[in-house]
Short mmCIF file of C-alpha atoms and ligand atoms in Angstrom, two decimals:
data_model
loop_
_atom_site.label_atom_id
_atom_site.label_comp_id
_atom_site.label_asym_id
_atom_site.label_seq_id
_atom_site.Cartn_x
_atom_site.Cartn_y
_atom_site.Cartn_z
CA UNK A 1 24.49 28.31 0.78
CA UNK A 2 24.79 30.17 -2.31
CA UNK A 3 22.74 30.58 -5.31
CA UNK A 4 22.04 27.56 -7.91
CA UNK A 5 23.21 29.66 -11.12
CA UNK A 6 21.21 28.05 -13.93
CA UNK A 7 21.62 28.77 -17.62
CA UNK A 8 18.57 28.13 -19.70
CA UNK A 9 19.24 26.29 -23.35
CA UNK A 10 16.14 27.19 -25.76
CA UNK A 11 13.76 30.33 -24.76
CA UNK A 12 10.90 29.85 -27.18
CA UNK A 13 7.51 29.28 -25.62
CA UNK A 14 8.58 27.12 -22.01
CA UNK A 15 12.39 28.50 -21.92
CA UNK A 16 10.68 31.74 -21.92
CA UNK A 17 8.32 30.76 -19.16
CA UNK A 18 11.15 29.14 -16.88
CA UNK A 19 13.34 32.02 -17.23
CA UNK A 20 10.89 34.07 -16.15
CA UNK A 21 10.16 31.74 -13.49
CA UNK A 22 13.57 30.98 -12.35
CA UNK A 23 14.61 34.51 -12.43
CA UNK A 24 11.62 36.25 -10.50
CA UNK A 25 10.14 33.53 -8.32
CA UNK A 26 12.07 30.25 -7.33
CA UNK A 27 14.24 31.12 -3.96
CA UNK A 28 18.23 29.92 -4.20
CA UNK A 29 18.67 30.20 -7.60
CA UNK A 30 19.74 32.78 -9.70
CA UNK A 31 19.13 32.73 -13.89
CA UNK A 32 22.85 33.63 -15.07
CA UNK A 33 22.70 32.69 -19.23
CA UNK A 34 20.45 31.83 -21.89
CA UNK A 35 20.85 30.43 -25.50
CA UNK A 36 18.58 30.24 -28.25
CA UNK A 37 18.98 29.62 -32.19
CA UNK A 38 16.83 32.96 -31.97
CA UNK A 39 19.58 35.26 -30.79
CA UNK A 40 18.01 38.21 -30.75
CA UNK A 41 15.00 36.40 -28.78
CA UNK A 42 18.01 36.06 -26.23
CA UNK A 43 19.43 39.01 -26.16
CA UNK A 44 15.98 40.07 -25.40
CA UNK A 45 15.31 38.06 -22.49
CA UNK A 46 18.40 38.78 -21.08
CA UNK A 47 18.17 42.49 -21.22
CA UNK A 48 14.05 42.35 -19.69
CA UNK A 49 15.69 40.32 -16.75
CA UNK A 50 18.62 41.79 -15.97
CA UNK A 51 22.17 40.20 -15.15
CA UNK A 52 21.66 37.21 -17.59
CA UNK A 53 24.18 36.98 -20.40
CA UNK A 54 22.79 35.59 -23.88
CA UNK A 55 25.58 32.91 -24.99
CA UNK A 56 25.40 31.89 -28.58
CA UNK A 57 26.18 28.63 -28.28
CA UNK A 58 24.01 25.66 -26.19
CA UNK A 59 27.59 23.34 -26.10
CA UNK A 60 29.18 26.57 -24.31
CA UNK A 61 26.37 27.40 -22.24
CA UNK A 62 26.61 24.09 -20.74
CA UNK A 63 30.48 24.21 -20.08
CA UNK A 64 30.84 27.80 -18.80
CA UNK A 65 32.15 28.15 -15.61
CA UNK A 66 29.82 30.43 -14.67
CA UNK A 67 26.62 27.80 -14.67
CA UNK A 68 26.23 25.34 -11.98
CA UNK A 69 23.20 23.58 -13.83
CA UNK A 70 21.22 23.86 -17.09
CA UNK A 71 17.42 23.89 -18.53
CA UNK A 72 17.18 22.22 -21.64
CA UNK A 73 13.64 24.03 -22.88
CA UNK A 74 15.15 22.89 -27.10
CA UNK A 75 13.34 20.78 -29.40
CA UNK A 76 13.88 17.42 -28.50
CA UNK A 77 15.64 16.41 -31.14
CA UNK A 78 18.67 18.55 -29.90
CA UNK A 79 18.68 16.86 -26.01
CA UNK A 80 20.96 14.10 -26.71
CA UNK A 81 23.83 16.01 -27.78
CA UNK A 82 23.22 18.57 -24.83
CA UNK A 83 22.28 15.87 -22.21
CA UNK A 84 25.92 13.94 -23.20
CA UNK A 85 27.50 17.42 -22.47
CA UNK A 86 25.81 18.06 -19.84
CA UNK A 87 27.23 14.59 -18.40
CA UNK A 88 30.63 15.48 -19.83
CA UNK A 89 30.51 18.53 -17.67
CA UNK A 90 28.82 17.18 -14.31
CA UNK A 91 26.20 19.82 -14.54
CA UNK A 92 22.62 18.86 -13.21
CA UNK A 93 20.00 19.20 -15.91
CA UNK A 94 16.27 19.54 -16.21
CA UNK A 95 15.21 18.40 -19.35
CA UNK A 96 11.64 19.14 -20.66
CA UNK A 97 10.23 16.43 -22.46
CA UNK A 98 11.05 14.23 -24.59
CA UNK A 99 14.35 13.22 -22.96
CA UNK A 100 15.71 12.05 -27.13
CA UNK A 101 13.48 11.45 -29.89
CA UNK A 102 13.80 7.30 -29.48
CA UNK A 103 14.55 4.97 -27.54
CA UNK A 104 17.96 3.64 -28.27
CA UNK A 105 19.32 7.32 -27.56
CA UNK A 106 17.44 7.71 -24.55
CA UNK A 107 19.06 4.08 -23.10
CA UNK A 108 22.47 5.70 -24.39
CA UNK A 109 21.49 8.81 -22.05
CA UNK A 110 20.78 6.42 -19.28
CA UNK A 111 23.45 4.26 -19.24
CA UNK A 112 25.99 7.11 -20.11
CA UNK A 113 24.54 8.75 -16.36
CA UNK A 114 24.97 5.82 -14.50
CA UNK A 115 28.89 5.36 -15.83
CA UNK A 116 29.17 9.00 -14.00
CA UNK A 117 27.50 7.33 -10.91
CA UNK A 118 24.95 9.88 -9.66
CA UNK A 119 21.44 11.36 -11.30
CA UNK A 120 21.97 14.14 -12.64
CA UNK A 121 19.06 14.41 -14.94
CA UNK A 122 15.60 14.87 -13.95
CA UNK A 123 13.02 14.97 -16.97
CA UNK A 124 10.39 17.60 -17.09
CA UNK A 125 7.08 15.58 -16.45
CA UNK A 126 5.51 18.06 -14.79
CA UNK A 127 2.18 16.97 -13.66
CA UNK A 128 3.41 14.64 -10.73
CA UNK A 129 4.65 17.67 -9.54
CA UNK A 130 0.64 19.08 -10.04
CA UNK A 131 -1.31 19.24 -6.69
CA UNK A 132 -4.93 17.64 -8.24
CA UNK A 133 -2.21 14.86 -9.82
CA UNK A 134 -0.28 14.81 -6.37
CA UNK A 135 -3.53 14.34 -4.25
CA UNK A 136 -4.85 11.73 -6.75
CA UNK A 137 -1.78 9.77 -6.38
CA UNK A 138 -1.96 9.94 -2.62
CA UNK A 139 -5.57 8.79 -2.82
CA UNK A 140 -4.54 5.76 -4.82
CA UNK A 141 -1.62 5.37 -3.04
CA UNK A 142 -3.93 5.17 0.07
CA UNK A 143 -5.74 1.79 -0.90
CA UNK A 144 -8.82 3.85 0.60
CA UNK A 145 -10.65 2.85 -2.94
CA UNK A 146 -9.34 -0.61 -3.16
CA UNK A 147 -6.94 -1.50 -5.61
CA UNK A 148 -6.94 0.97 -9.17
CA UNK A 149 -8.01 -0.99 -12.36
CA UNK A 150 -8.41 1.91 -15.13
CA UNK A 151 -7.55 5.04 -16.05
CA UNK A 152 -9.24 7.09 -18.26
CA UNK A 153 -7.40 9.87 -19.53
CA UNK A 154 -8.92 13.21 -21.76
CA UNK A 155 -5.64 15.53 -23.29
CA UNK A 156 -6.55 18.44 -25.11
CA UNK A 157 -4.81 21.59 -26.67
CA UNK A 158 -6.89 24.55 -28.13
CA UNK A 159 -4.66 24.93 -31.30
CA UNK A 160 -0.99 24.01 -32.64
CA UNK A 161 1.42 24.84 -35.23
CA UNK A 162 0.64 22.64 -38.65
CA UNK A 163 4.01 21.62 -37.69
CA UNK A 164 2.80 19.61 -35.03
CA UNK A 165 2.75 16.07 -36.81
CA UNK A 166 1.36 12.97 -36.03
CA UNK A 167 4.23 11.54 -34.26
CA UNK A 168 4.68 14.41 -32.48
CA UNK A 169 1.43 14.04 -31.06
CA UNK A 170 2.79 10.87 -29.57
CA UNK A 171 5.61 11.93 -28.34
CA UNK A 172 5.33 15.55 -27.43
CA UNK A 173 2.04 15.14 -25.60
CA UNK A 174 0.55 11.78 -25.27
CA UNK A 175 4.29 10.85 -23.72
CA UNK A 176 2.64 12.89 -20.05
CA UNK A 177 0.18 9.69 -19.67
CA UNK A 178 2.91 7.36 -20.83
CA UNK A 179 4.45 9.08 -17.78
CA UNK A 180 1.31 9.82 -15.70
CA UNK A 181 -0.11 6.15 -16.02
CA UNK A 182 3.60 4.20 -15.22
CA UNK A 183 3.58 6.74 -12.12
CA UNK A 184 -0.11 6.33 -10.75
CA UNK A 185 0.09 2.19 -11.32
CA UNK A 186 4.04 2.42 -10.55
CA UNK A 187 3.97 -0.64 -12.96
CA UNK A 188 5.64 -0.46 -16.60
CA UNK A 189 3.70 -0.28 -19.67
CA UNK A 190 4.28 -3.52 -21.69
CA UNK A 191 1.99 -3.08 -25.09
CA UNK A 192 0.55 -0.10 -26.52
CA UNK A 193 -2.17 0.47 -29.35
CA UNK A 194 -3.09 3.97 -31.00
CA UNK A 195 -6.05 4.11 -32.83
CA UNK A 196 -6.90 7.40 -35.22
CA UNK A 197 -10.21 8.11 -36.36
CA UNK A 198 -11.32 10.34 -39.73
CA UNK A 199 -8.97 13.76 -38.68
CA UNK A 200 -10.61 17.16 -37.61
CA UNK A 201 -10.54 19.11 -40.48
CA UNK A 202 -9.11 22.07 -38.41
CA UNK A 203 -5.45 20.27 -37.75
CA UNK A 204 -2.41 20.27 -40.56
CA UNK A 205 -2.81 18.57 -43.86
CA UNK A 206 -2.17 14.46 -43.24
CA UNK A 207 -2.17 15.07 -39.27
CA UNK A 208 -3.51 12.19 -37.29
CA UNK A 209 -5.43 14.07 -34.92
CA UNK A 210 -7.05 13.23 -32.06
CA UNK A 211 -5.87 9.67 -31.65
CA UNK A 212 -7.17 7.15 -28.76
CA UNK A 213 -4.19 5.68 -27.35
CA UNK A 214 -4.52 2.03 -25.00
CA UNK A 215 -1.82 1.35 -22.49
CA UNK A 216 -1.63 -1.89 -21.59
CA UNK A 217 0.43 -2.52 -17.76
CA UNK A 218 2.34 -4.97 -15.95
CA UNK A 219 0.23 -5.54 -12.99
CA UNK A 220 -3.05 -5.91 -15.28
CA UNK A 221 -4.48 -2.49 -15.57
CA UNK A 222 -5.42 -0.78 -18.59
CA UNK A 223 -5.40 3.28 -19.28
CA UNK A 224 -7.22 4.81 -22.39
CA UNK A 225 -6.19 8.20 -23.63
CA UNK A 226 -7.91 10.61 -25.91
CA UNK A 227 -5.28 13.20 -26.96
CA UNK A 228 -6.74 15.90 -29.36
CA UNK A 229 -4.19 18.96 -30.46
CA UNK A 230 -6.59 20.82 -32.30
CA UNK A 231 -9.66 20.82 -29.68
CA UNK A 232 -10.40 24.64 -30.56
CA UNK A 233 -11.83 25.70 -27.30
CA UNK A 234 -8.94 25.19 -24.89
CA UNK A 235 -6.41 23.57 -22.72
CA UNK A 236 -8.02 20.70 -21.16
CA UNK A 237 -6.16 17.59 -19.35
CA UNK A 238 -8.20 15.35 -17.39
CA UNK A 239 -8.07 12.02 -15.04
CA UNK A 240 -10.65 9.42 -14.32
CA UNK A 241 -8.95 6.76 -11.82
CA UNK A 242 -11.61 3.78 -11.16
CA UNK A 243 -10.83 1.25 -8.29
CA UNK A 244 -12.49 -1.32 -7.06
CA UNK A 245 -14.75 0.53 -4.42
CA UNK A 246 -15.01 3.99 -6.00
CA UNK A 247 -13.57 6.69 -9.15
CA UNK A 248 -11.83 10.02 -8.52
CA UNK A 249 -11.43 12.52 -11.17
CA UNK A 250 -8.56 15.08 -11.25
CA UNK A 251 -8.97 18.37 -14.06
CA UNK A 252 -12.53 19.50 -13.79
CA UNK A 253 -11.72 23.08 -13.18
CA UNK A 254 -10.96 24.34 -9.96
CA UNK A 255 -11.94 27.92 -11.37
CA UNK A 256 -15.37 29.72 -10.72
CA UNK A 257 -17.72 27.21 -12.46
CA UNK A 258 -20.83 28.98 -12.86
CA UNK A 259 -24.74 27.58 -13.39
CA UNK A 260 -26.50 30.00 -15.32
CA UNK A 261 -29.43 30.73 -17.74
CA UNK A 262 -29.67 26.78 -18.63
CA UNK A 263 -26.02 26.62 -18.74
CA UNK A 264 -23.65 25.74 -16.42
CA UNK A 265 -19.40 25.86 -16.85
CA UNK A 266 -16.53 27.96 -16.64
CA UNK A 267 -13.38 29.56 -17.95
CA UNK A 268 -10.94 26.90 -19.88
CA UNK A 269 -7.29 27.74 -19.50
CA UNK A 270 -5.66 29.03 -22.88
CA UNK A 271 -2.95 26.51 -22.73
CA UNK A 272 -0.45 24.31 -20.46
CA UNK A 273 1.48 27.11 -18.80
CA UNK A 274 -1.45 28.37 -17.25
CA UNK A 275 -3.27 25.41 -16.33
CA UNK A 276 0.43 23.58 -15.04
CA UNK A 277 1.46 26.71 -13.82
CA UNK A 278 1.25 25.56 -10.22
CA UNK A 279 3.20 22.57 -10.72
CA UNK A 280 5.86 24.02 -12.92
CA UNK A 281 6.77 25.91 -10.01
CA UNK A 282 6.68 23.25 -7.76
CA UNK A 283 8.67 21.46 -10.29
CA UNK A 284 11.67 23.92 -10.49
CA UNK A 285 11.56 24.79 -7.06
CA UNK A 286 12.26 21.46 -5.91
CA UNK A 287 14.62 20.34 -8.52
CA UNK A 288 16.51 23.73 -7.41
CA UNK A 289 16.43 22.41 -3.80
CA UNK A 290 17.56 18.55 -5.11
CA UNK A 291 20.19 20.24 -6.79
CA UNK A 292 21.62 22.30 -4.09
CA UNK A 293 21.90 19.23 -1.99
CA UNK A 294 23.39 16.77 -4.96
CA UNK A 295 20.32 15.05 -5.81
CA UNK A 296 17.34 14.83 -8.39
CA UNK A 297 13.77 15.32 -6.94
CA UNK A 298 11.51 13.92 -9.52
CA UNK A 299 11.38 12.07 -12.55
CA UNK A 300 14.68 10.30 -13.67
CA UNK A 301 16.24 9.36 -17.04
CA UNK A 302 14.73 5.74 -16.26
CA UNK A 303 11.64 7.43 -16.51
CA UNK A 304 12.88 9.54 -20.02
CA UNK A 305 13.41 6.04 -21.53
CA UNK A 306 10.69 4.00 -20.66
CA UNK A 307 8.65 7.32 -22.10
CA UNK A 308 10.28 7.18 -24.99
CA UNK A 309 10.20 3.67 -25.55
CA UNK A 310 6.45 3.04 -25.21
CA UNK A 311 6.26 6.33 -27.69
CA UNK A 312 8.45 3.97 -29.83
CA UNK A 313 6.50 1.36 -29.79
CA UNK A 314 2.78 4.12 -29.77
CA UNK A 315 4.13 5.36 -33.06
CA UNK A 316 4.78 2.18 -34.86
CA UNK A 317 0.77 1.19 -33.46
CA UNK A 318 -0.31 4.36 -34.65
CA UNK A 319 1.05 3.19 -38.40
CA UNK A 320 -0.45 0.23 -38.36
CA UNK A 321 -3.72 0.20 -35.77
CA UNK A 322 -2.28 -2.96 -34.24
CA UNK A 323 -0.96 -3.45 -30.62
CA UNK A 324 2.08 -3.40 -30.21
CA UNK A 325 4.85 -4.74 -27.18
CA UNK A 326 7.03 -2.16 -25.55
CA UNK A 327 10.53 -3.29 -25.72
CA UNK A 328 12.18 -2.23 -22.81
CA UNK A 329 15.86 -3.33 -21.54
CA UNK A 330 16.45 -4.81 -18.23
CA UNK A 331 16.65 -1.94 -15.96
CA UNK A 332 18.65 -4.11 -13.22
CA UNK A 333 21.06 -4.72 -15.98
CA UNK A 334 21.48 -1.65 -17.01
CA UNK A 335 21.65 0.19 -13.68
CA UNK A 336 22.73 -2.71 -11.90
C1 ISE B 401 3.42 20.59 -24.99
O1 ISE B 401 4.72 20.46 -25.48
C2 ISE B 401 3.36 20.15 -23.57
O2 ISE B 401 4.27 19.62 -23.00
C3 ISE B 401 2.03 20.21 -22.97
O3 ISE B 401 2.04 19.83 -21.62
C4 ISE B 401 1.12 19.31 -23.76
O4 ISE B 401 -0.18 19.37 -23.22
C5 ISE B 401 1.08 19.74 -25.20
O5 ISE B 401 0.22 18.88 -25.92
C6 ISE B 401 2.47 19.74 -25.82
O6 ISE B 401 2.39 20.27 -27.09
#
């Protein structure tokens, strides 16, 4: 079989790392083009990998001939455009997070794929692809701890751009539990509440940061989420899961954790790329693989929507303090 030739669309910070990744380590596929508003961030890619052509356009990335199926690594706000082309074109796509910035665009996406009759969009929501997430699933999965009543979630970034907004917050990184909790309960989230204390000091001017987000779930179970951008010390994502017989926690630190001189700990990760670095590999290796045989391997455009709605529905909760219900379509209606 030959080569999956991907073009990447956006090479700032995760473009960068999947070209990187597609072109030196994922077997059958081959990084052929790149875009990026940056163009000679592009043209610098290119040359360090070899063989990849910088196209100045994301529209004609996505159409050339040349590209059998795309990365979007943009800002969200520029996905709905490219996913629609994408569609237009039949190309496959991986789509980092968020799939659109709401969710009447992201239903659009949805329904707009099924008209074309097969997935071709898998959204990047890369921690079910994570082994500690994978083998806490299984566990769960397992029943061995009875059935799972909470989650209890901990997100944490050293440092981001001032930027970085409140709503962003939401939907940039809070929206991996949104995805993380309807995947370990495989159960929609029906009401959300986000709660923001007095802000660090250390985040941008007016930023609601950290914020305590409550999902509330179909079958009855609850998940609480600290998610705090500006944590200072470093990347930190962890998962308490408590059943009925027993907890299991996922993101302690698999690294040498050391007890010394009164002190006990270890290294923190700098950031998501290195602490997901595993799973983004897993990730793109096995949407390569889905690909080559006509499939998606992972997280669907369903699952883009329902993100984006409960981030919907999160943000208007974060502007008020109050709970508020998730309204999401009928997804036998719309997928029939
Ligand atoms: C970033 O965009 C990611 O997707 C990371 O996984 C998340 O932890 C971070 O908060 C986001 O800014």
């Amino acid at each position: 079989m030959t080569d999956l030739r991907i073009g990447i669309v956006g090479v700032g910070m995760m473009g960068a790392d999947h070209a990187e990744r597609v072109a030196r380590r994922t077997a059958g596929a081959r990084l052929v083009a790149v875009c990026d508003p940056d163009a000679e961030r592009a043209k610098a890619l290119a040359d360090a990998l070899g063989g990849v052509r910088p196209i100045g356009d994301p529209l004609e990335l996505i159409g050339d001939v040349e590209v059998d199926a795309v990365i979007l690594a943009s800002p969200g706000f520029a996905h709905a455009e490219q996913l629609f082309a994408c569609l237009e074109h039949g190309k496959p796509v991986l789509c980092e997070k968020p799939l659109t910035m709401d969710a009447a665009s992201s239903l659009r996406v949805v329904e707009a794929e099924h008209k074309v009759g097969r997935s071709l969009i898998q959204v990047g929501f890369m921690r079910r692809f994570d082994p500690e997430y994978a083998a806490l699933k299984q566990l769960l999965d397992s029943g061995e701890l009875g059935r799972t009543l909470l989650l209890h979630n901990v997100h944490r970034n050293k440092s981001v751009p001032a930027t970085f907004r409140s709503e962003m917050i939401v939907r940039d990184s809070l929206v991996h539990e949104v995805d993380v909790a309807r995947w370990l309960f495989d159960a929609e989230i029906t009401r959300i509440t986000v709660h923001a204390p007095k802000p660090t000091s250390l985040g941008g001017e007016g930023v609601l940061d950290p914020q305590l987000a409550v999902f509330e779930l179909a079958n009855g179970a609850i998940a609480d989420v600290e998610v705090f951008v500006n944590f200072q010390v470093g990347y930190e994502v962890r998962c308490e899961a408590v059943a009925e017989r027993g907890s299991a926690t996922i993101g302690l630190g698999s690294g040498v954790f050391t007890r010394a001189g009164s002190q006990w700990g270890g290294a923190m990760p700098a950031d998501y790329r290195v602490r997901f670095e595993a799973a983004y590999d897993i990730e793109v290796q096995r949407w390569v693989d889905a690909t080559r045989r006509g499939e998606i391997d992972g997280p669907s455009a369903w699952d883009g929507y329902a993100a984006a709605a409960v981030c919907e529905a999160g943000i208007a909760s974060l502007g008020s303090g109050r709970p508020v219900d998730v309204d999401l379509a009928d997804r036998r209606k719309v997928l029939g």
